[in-house]
mmCIF file of C-alpha atoms in Angstrom:
data_model
loop_
_atom_site.group_PDB
_atom_site.id
_atom_site.type_symbol
_atom_site.label_atom_id
_atom_site.label_comp_id
_atom_site.label_asym_id
_atom_site.label_seq_id
_atom_site.Cartn_x
_atom_site.Cartn_y
_atom_site.Cartn_z
ATOM 1 C CA MET A 1 -0.841 -13.910 10.847
ATOM 2 C CA ALA A 2 1.885 -12.031 12.758
ATOM 3 C CA GLY A 3 2.420 -9.736 9.754
ATOM 4 C CA ALA A 4 -1.302 -9.009 9.530
ATOM 5 C CA SER A 5 -1.441 -8.221 13.266
ATOM 6 C CA SER A 6 1.460 -5.762 13.083
ATOM 7 C CA SER A 7 -0.111 -4.120 10.021
ATOM 8 C CA LYS A 8 -3.334 -3.659 12.002
ATOM 9 C CA ILE A 9 -1.404 -2.032 14.847
ATOM 10 C CA VAL A 10 -0.045 0.505 12.340
ATOM 11 C CA VAL A 11 -3.582 1.252 11.084
ATOM 12 C CA TYR A 12 -5.076 1.499 14.578
ATOM 13 C CA GLY A 13 -2.298 3.859 15.636
ATOM 14 C CA ALA A 14 -2.908 6.065 12.602
ATOM 15 C CA ILE A 15 -6.682 6.188 13.204
ATOM 16 C CA VAL A 16 -6.383 7.185 16.870
ATOM 17 C CA ALA A 17 -3.738 9.827 16.126
ATOM 18 C CA ASN A 18 -5.689 11.326 13.220
ATOM 19 C CA LEU A 19 -8.995 11.520 15.128
ATOM 20 C CA ALA A 20 -7.371 13.350 18.024
ATOM 21 C CA ILE A 21 -5.503 15.673 15.683
ATOM 22 C CA ALA A 22 -8.573 16.378 13.544
ATOM 23 C CA VAL A 23 -10.606 17.536 16.547
ATOM 24 C CA SER A 24 -7.827 19.842 17.746
ATOM 25 C CA LYS A 25 -7.340 21.301 14.257
ATOM 26 C CA PHE A 26 -11.036 22.069 13.803
ATOM 27 C CA VAL A 27 -11.117 23.761 17.211
ATOM 28 C CA ALA A 28 -8.104 25.884 16.265
ATOM 29 C CA ALA A 29 -9.640 26.734 12.872
ATOM 30 C CA PHE A 30 -12.875 27.808 14.597
ATOM 31 C CA PHE A 31 -11.094 30.208 16.956
ATOM 32 C CA THR A 32 -8.547 31.605 14.489
ATOM 33 C CA GLY A 33 -10.349 31.450 11.121
ATOM 34 C CA SER A 34 -7.342 29.832 9.429
ATOM 35 C CA ALA A 35 -8.078 28.205 6.042
ATOM 36 C CA ALA A 36 -4.849 26.186 6.205
ATOM 37 C CA MET A 37 -5.846 24.819 9.625
ATOM 38 C CA MET A 38 -9.318 23.947 8.313
ATOM 39 C CA SER A 39 -7.698 22.079 5.397
ATOM 40 C CA GLU A 40 -5.448 20.226 7.818
ATOM 41 C CA GLY A 41 -8.496 19.266 9.903
ATOM 42 C CA ILE A 42 -10.214 17.900 6.801
ATOM 43 C CA HIS A 43 -6.991 16.057 5.918
ATOM 44 C CA SER A 44 -6.804 14.363 9.333
ATOM 45 C CA LEU A 45 -10.515 13.484 9.305
ATOM 46 C CA VAL A 46 -10.201 11.904 5.852
ATOM 47 C CA ASP A 47 -7.127 9.983 6.997
ATOM 48 C CA SER A 48 -9.097 8.593 9.959
ATOM 49 C CA GLY A 49 -11.891 7.411 7.697
ATOM 50 C CA ASN A 50 -9.367 5.926 5.287
ATOM 51 C CA GLY A 51 -7.768 3.931 8.086
ATOM 52 C CA MET A 52 -11.173 2.504 8.983
ATOM 53 C CA LEU A 53 -11.783 1.537 5.353
ATOM 54 C CA ILE A 54 -8.406 -0.207 5.158
ATOM 55 C CA LEU A 55 -9.227 -2.125 8.361
ATOM 56 C CA PHE A 56 -12.546 -3.116 6.807
ATOM 57 C CA GLY A 57 -10.732 -4.247 3.669
ATOM 58 C CA MET A 58 -8.269 -6.292 5.711
ATOM 59 C CA SER A 59 -11.159 -7.998 7.501
ATOM 60 C CA ARG A 60 -12.986 -8.742 4.244
ATOM 61 C CA SER A 61 -9.844 -10.041 2.531
ATOM 62 C CA ALA A 62 -9.205 -12.531 5.354
ATOM 63 C CA ARG A 63 -12.372 -14.526 4.612
ATOM 64 C CA PRO A 64 -11.704 -18.144 3.586
ATOM 65 C CA ALA A 65 -12.174 -19.363 0.028
ATOM 66 C CA ASP A 66 -15.567 -20.756 -0.974
ATOM 67 C CA ALA A 67 -17.257 -22.232 -4.035
ATOM 68 C CA LYS A 68 -17.941 -18.800 -5.539
ATOM 69 C CA HIS A 69 -14.436 -17.471 -4.830
ATOM 70 C CA PRO A 70 -12.124 -20.514 -4.926
ATOM 71 C CA PHE A 71 -8.997 -18.339 -4.671
ATOM 72 C CA GLY A 72 -10.337 -16.472 -1.657
ATOM 73 C CA TYR A 73 -11.050 -12.786 -1.071
ATOM 74 C CA SER A 74 -7.518 -11.417 -0.715
ATOM 75 C CA LYS A 75 -7.994 -8.840 -3.491
ATOM 76 C CA GLU A 76 -10.639 -7.012 -1.433
ATOM 77 C CA ILE A 77 -7.878 -5.095 0.338
ATOM 78 C CA TYR A 78 -6.819 -3.702 -3.042
ATOM 79 C CA PHE A 79 -10.375 -2.675 -3.910
ATOM 80 C CA TRP A 80 -10.749 -0.725 -0.663
ATOM 81 C CA THR A 81 -7.364 0.889 -1.219
ATOM 82 C CA VAL A 82 -8.705 2.253 -4.514
ATOM 83 C CA ILE A 83 -11.718 3.654 -2.631
ATOM 84 C CA VAL A 84 -9.360 5.265 -0.103
ATOM 85 C CA ALA A 85 -7.314 6.873 -2.887
ATOM 86 C CA VAL A 86 -10.476 8.256 -4.512
ATOM 87 C CA LEU A 87 -11.604 9.732 -1.188
ATOM 88 C CA ILE A 88 -8.214 11.372 -0.663
ATOM 89 C CA PHE A 89 -8.391 12.817 -4.184
ATOM 90 C CA ALA A 90 -11.995 14.023 -4.055
ATOM 91 C CA VAL A 91 -12.625 14.857 -0.395
ATOM 92 C CA GLY A 92 -9.177 15.636 1.012
ATOM 93 C CA GLY A 93 -7.589 17.252 -2.025
ATOM 94 C CA GLY A 94 -10.760 18.707 -3.526
ATOM 95 C CA MET A 95 -12.062 20.342 -0.353
ATOM 96 C CA SER A 96 -8.641 21.727 0.577
ATOM 97 C CA LEU A 97 -8.276 23.299 -2.860
ATOM 98 C CA TYR A 98 -11.805 24.694 -2.643
ATOM 99 C CA LYS A 99 -11.326 26.139 0.845
ATOM 100 C CA GLY A 100 -8.018 27.698 -0.196
ATOM 101 C CA TYR A 101 -9.559 29.199 -3.335
ATOM 102 C CA GLN A 102 -12.505 30.622 -1.394
ATOM 103 C CA TYR A 103 -10.140 32.135 1.157
ATOM 104 C CA LEU A 104 -8.014 33.757 -1.558
ATOM 105 C CA LEU A 105 -11.154 35.354 -3.015
ATOM 106 C CA ASN A 106 -12.340 36.599 0.381
ATOM 107 C CA PRO A 107 -9.428 36.655 2.836
ATOM 108 C CA ALA A 108 -10.341 37.190 6.474
ATOM 109 C CA PRO A 109 -8.022 38.618 9.133
ATOM 110 C CA LEU A 110 -6.421 35.948 11.299
ATOM 111 C CA THR A 111 -6.651 36.226 15.061
ATOM 112 C CA ASP A 112 -3.932 35.265 17.560
ATOM 113 C CA PRO A 113 -2.056 32.353 15.942
ATOM 114 C CA THR A 114 -1.063 30.806 19.297
ATOM 115 C CA TRP A 115 -3.860 28.212 19.007
ATOM 116 C CA ASN A 116 -2.568 27.156 15.617
ATOM 117 C CA TYR A 117 1.026 26.838 16.768
ATOM 118 C CA TRP A 118 0.105 24.683 19.754
ATOM 119 C CA VAL A 119 -2.137 22.406 17.696
ATOM 120 C CA LEU A 120 0.352 22.104 14.846
ATOM 121 C CA GLY A 121 3.165 21.334 17.274
ATOM 122 C CA LEU A 122 1.176 18.569 18.981
ATOM 123 C CA ALA A 123 0.008 17.258 15.607
ATOM 124 C CA ILE A 124 3.596 16.990 14.374
ATOM 125 C CA VAL A 125 4.473 14.944 17.474
ATOM 126 C CA PHE A 126 1.498 12.564 17.085
ATOM 127 C CA GLU A 127 1.936 12.217 13.333
ATOM 128 C CA GLY A 128 5.643 11.622 13.842
ATOM 129 C CA VAL A 129 4.884 8.714 16.192
ATOM 130 C CA ALA A 130 2.348 7.218 13.766
ATOM 131 C CA CYS A 131 4.749 7.664 10.843
ATOM 132 C CA THR A 132 7.543 5.977 12.808
ATOM 133 C CA LEU A 133 5.321 2.948 13.491
ATOM 134 C CA ALA A 134 4.374 2.696 9.820
ATOM 135 C CA TYR A 135 7.976 3.102 8.677
ATOM 136 C CA ARG A 136 9.206 0.383 11.039
ATOM 137 C CA GLU A 137 6.654 -2.013 9.580
ATOM 138 C CA PHE A 138 7.613 -0.924 6.068
ATOM 139 C CA ARG A 139 11.301 -1.543 6.804
ATOM 140 C CA LYS A 140 10.570 -5.217 7.419
ATOM 141 C CA THR A 141 9.897 -5.669 3.699
ATOM 142 C CA GLN A 142 12.163 -2.948 2.273
ATOM 143 C CA GLY A 143 15.247 -5.144 1.966
ATOM 144 C CA ASP A 144 18.117 -3.585 0.022
ATOM 145 C CA TYR A 145 15.846 -1.419 -2.143
ATOM 146 C CA GLY A 146 15.645 2.349 -1.967
ATOM 147 C CA PHE A 147 12.661 3.958 -0.260
ATOM 148 C CA TRP A 148 10.596 4.784 -3.345
ATOM 149 C CA GLN A 149 11.529 1.563 -5.123
ATOM 150 C CA ALA A 150 10.503 -0.477 -2.092
ATOM 151 C CA LEU A 151 7.301 1.552 -1.795
ATOM 152 C CA ARG A 152 6.361 0.713 -5.379
ATOM 153 C CA ARG A 153 7.237 -2.961 -4.816
ATOM 154 C CA SER A 154 5.127 -3.230 -1.655
ATOM 155 C CA LYS A 155 2.030 -5.404 -1.982
ATOM 156 C CA ASP A 156 0.558 -4.420 1.400
ATOM 157 C CA PRO A 157 -1.711 -1.331 1.274
ATOM 158 C CA ALA A 158 -2.147 -1.471 5.048
ATOM 159 C CA VAL A 159 1.513 -0.424 5.243
ATOM 160 C CA PHE A 160 2.252 1.678 2.151
ATOM 161 C CA ALA A 161 -1.065 3.592 2.166
ATOM 162 C CA ILE A 162 -0.775 4.492 5.853
ATOM 163 C CA LEU A 163 2.906 5.382 5.469
ATOM 164 C CA LEU A 164 2.103 7.662 2.525
ATOM 165 C CA GLU A 165 -0.730 9.312 4.452
ATOM 166 C CA ASP A 166 1.502 9.908 7.459
ATOM 167 C CA LEU A 167 4.281 11.361 5.316
ATOM 168 C CA ALA A 168 1.797 13.592 3.492
ATOM 169 C CA ALA A 169 0.383 14.651 6.861
ATOM 170 C CA LEU A 170 3.808 15.711 8.117
ATOM 171 C CA VAL A 171 4.511 17.666 4.924
ATOM 172 C CA GLY A 172 1.044 19.205 5.110
ATOM 173 C CA LEU A 173 1.623 20.279 8.704
ATOM 174 C CA ALA A 174 4.888 21.947 7.673
ATOM 175 C CA ILE A 175 3.069 23.777 4.854
ATOM 176 C CA ALA A 176 0.294 24.915 7.198
ATOM 177 C CA LEU A 177 2.806 26.072 9.793
ATOM 178 C CA ALA A 178 4.753 28.027 7.176
ATOM 179 C CA GLY A 179 1.594 29.600 5.743
ATOM 180 C CA ILE A 180 0.337 30.755 9.132
ATOM 181 C CA TYR A 181 3.737 31.957 10.339
ATOM 182 C CA PHE A 182 4.641 33.980 7.244
ATOM 183 C CA GLY A 183 1.089 35.245 6.915
ATOM 184 C CA HIS A 184 1.375 36.863 10.358
ATOM 185 C CA LEU A 185 5.008 37.855 9.977
ATOM 186 C CA LEU A 186 4.412 39.699 6.699
ATOM 187 C CA ASN A 187 0.803 40.639 7.465
ATOM 188 C CA ASN A 188 -0.223 38.949 4.204
ATOM 189 C CA LEU A 189 -3.553 37.127 4.345
ATOM 190 C CA TYR A 190 -2.903 35.241 1.099
ATOM 191 C CA PHE A 191 -0.204 33.010 2.607
ATOM 192 C CA ASP A 192 -2.830 31.099 4.574
ATOM 193 C CA GLY A 193 -5.058 30.469 1.548
ATOM 194 C CA GLY A 194 -2.054 29.536 -0.564
ATOM 195 C CA ALA A 195 -0.973 27.011 2.077
ATOM 196 C CA SER A 196 -4.442 25.461 1.958
ATOM 197 C CA MET A 197 -4.204 25.043 -1.813
ATOM 198 C CA LEU A 198 -0.699 23.558 -1.550
ATOM 199 C CA ILE A 199 -2.027 21.004 0.939
ATOM 200 C CA GLY A 200 -4.794 20.167 -1.543
ATOM 201 C CA LEU A 201 -2.279 19.644 -4.341
ATOM 202 C CA LEU A 202 -0.181 17.460 -2.034
ATOM 203 C CA LEU A 203 -3.197 15.235 -1.307
ATOM 204 C CA VAL A 204 -4.137 15.024 -4.982
ATOM 205 C CA GLY A 205 -0.603 13.960 -5.900
ATOM 206 C CA MET A 206 -0.538 11.306 -3.172
ATOM 207 C CA ALA A 207 -3.943 10.023 -4.246
ATOM 208 C CA VAL A 208 -2.832 9.687 -7.873
ATOM 209 C CA PHE A 209 0.233 7.696 -6.779
ATOM 210 C CA MET A 210 -1.897 5.413 -4.582
ATOM 211 C CA LEU A 211 -4.429 4.898 -7.374
ATOM 212 C CA GLY A 212 -1.691 3.794 -9.743
ATOM 213 C CA GLU A 213 -0.258 1.316 -7.226
ATOM 214 C CA ALA A 214 -3.633 -0.065 -6.147
ATOM 215 C CA LYS A 215 -4.875 -0.388 -9.728
ATOM 216 C CA GLY A 216 -1.862 -2.486 -10.698
ATOM 217 C CA LEU A 217 -2.454 -4.821 -7.759
ATOM 218 C CA LEU A 218 -6.199 -5.016 -8.370
ATOM 219 C CA VAL A 219 -5.895 -6.020 -12.028
ATOM 220 C CA GLY A 220 -3.309 -8.701 -11.290
ATOM 221 C CA GLU A 221 0.236 -7.456 -10.713
ATOM 222 C CA GLY A 222 2.901 -10.154 -10.693
ATOM 223 C CA ALA A 223 6.179 -10.597 -8.861
ATOM 224 C CA ASP A 224 9.073 -8.303 -9.751
ATOM 225 C CA ALA A 225 11.958 -9.266 -12.024
ATOM 226 C CA THR A 226 14.241 -10.230 -9.118
ATOM 227 C CA VAL A 227 11.751 -12.782 -7.794
ATOM 228 C CA LEU A 228 11.080 -14.142 -11.286
ATOM 229 C CA ARG A 229 14.799 -14.677 -11.862
ATOM 230 C CA GLY A 230 15.053 -16.382 -8.476
ATOM 231 C CA LEU A 231 12.166 -18.718 -9.293
ATOM 232 C CA GLU A 232 13.677 -19.632 -12.632
ATOM 233 C CA ALA A 233 17.102 -20.274 -11.091
ATOM 234 C CA LEU A 234 15.530 -22.409 -8.363
ATOM 235 C CA ALA A 235 13.713 -24.561 -10.924
ATOM 236 C CA ARG A 236 16.771 -24.991 -13.131
ATOM 237 C CA GLN A 237 18.815 -26.249 -10.186
ATOM 238 C CA ASP A 238 16.746 -29.426 -10.056
ATOM 239 C CA ALA A 239 18.427 -32.220 -12.021
ATOM 240 C CA ALA A 240 15.078 -33.416 -13.364
ATOM 241 C CA VAL A 241 14.343 -30.152 -15.194
ATOM 242 C CA GLU A 242 15.250 -29.983 -18.881
ATOM 243 C CA GLN A 243 13.636 -26.680 -19.883
ATOM 244 C CA LEU A 244 11.085 -24.227 -18.517
ATOM 245 C CA ARG A 245 9.184 -21.211 -19.757
ATOM 246 C CA PRO A 246 9.206 -17.890 -17.863
ATOM 247 C CA PRO A 247 7.236 -18.191 -14.592
ATOM 248 C CA LEU A 248 3.750 -16.674 -14.484
ATOM 249 C CA THR A 249 2.803 -15.003 -11.214
ATOM 250 C CA MET A 250 -0.015 -12.899 -9.776
ATOM 251 C CA TYR A 251 -0.592 -11.391 -6.354
ATOM 252 C CA LEU A 252 -4.050 -11.975 -4.893
ATOM 253 C CA GLY A 253 -3.161 -10.249 -1.632
ATOM 254 C CA PRO A 254 -0.177 -8.846 0.302
ATOM 255 C CA THR A 255 1.092 -12.354 1.176
ATOM 256 C CA ASP A 256 -0.985 -14.459 -1.191
ATOM 257 C CA ALA A 257 0.389 -15.109 -4.685
ATOM 258 C CA VAL A 258 -0.168 -17.665 -7.440
ATOM 259 C CA LEU A 259 2.641 -19.254 -9.442
ATOM 260 C CA ALA A 260 2.343 -21.231 -12.676
ATOM 261 C CA LEU A 261 5.355 -23.066 -14.134
ATOM 262 C CA ASP A 262 5.528 -24.824 -17.498
ATOM 263 C CA ILE A 263 8.401 -27.323 -17.242
ATOM 264 C CA SER A 264 9.833 -29.913 -19.591
ATOM 265 C CA PHE A 265 11.333 -32.702 -17.521
ATOM 266 C CA ARG A 266 14.024 -35.059 -18.809
ATOM 267 C CA ASP A 267 12.659 -37.733 -21.140
ATOM 268 C CA GLN A 268 14.170 -40.672 -19.299
ATOM 269 C CA LEU A 269 12.238 -39.962 -16.088
ATOM 270 C CA THR A 270 9.330 -42.141 -15.039
ATOM 271 C CA ALA A 271 5.975 -40.684 -13.990
ATOM 272 C CA VAL A 272 6.832 -41.350 -10.350
ATOM 273 C CA GLU A 273 10.149 -39.509 -10.676
ATOM 274 C CA VAL A 274 8.373 -36.548 -12.290
ATOM 275 C CA GLU A 275 5.924 -36.416 -9.397
ATOM 276 C CA GLU A 276 8.819 -36.468 -6.945
ATOM 277 C CA ALA A 277 10.507 -33.639 -8.851
ATOM 278 C CA VAL A 278 7.312 -31.608 -8.729
ATOM 279 C CA GLU A 279 7.119 -32.148 -4.964
ATOM 280 C CA ARG A 280 10.735 -31.055 -4.560
ATOM 281 C CA LEU A 281 10.154 -27.891 -6.564
ATOM 282 C CA GLN A 282 7.024 -27.038 -4.649
ATOM 283 C CA THR A 283 8.771 -27.464 -1.302
ATOM 284 C CA ALA A 284 11.848 -25.472 -2.373
ATOM 285 C CA ILE A 285 9.788 -22.599 -3.782
ATOM 286 C CA LYS A 286 7.544 -22.312 -0.725
ATOM 287 C CA ALA A 287 10.574 -22.397 1.563
ATOM 288 C CA LYS A 288 12.238 -19.464 -0.216
ATOM 289 C CA TYR A 289 9.120 -17.587 -1.374
ATOM 290 C CA PRO A 290 6.344 -18.261 1.177
ATOM 291 C CA ASP A 291 3.990 -15.763 -0.490
ATOM 292 C CA PHE A 292 3.251 -18.343 -3.182
ATOM 293 C CA LYS A 293 0.405 -20.189 -1.528
ATOM 294 C CA ARG A 294 -0.701 -21.875 -4.755
ATOM 295 C CA ILE A 295 1.804 -23.390 -7.166
ATOM 296 C CA PHE A 296 0.756 -24.998 -10.423
ATOM 297 C CA ILE A 297 3.345 -26.960 -12.393
ATOM 298 C CA GLU A 298 2.588 -28.233 -15.869
ATOM 299 C CA ALA A 299 4.892 -31.056 -16.960
ATOM 300 C CA SER A 300 5.223 -31.299 -20.740
ATOM 301 C CA ALA A 301 7.031 -33.374 -23.372
ATOM 302 C CA LEU A 302 7.172 -36.534 -21.274
ATOM 303 C CA THR A 303 7.893 -39.835 -23.017
ATOM 304 C CA ASN A 304 8.219 -41.742 -19.736
ATOM 305 C CA HIS A 305 9.327 -45.004 -21.339
ATOM 306 C CA GLY A 306 6.398 -45.332 -23.666
ATOM 307 C CA THR A 307 3.724 -43.748 -21.532
ATOM 308 C CA GLY A 308 2.784 -41.455 -24.413
ATOM 309 C CA SER A 309 2.354 -37.705 -24.943
ATOM 310 C CA ALA A 310 2.646 -34.759 -22.607
ATOM 311 C CA ARG A 311 0.424 -34.555 -19.572
ATOM 312 C CA PRO A 312 0.025 -31.732 -17.037
ATOM 313 C CA THR A 313 0.810 -31.957 -13.375
ATOM 314 C CA ALA A 314 -0.831 -29.403 -11.110
ATOM 315 C CA VAL A 315 0.184 -28.757 -7.540
ATOM 316 C CA GLY A 316 -1.797 -26.534 -5.189
#
């Protein structure tokens, strides 16, 4: 629950920052006529709505299991992350590209850019704070992996989606600032429209990345190779284990995974000893990998002193 609470703090911080920034950007765009600033306002507004959708998804995914959904609703957070990615692609990226294209066709003279500089400067500060909060939460699960590798391994959209949005926002602000500055410096109206289109392309690229990550989680992504090797090594350490097949895993939510193990225990063990071994394995696995809330172990090839053929043992 502590992890979920800190993830919510990251989302709340992003929503508040983006709403305040969006209003200021639209005001600046109104007074200066900047297409890049209008695109940035759209970007911040979309980010605010996306944060609300992720909060909604977190709330929906926390519902307890019932007869219709015996494994719970954890995957709802992944569904809403897909919706967020689509909105970024269509609304954020699409509208920014459209506004930039329209401005390039009919460029309008920019007025005093002071408004834009003030708003962009404040936006960079607020986005920097929000990005720092998201990155600190992300660091808790990064481990020894590189940034992009850890980002792809992350199973928590409330962290990686917000972090990506904040990073894209900072890059977008830099693009908008450059477009406005060089447009005035060189008296070239096309810099502003070009900056708007670059921001659109940035959002489209981020959305495509998020869609790929969310799709993998939604259709049933499993644990990475390092975790699988650790699970196999942990099982083989038990003296009762003779052989086992590769572990089967699937993430239902950021901290909710299913594990299935097919194990051949030593023939000389009794049924009671097999049950004790299963209990030991379950306890050891949950101690080292707490994300596995449901563990199913199938015991096969048991002779058990004449008790007969193989029989499965399932542990929840």
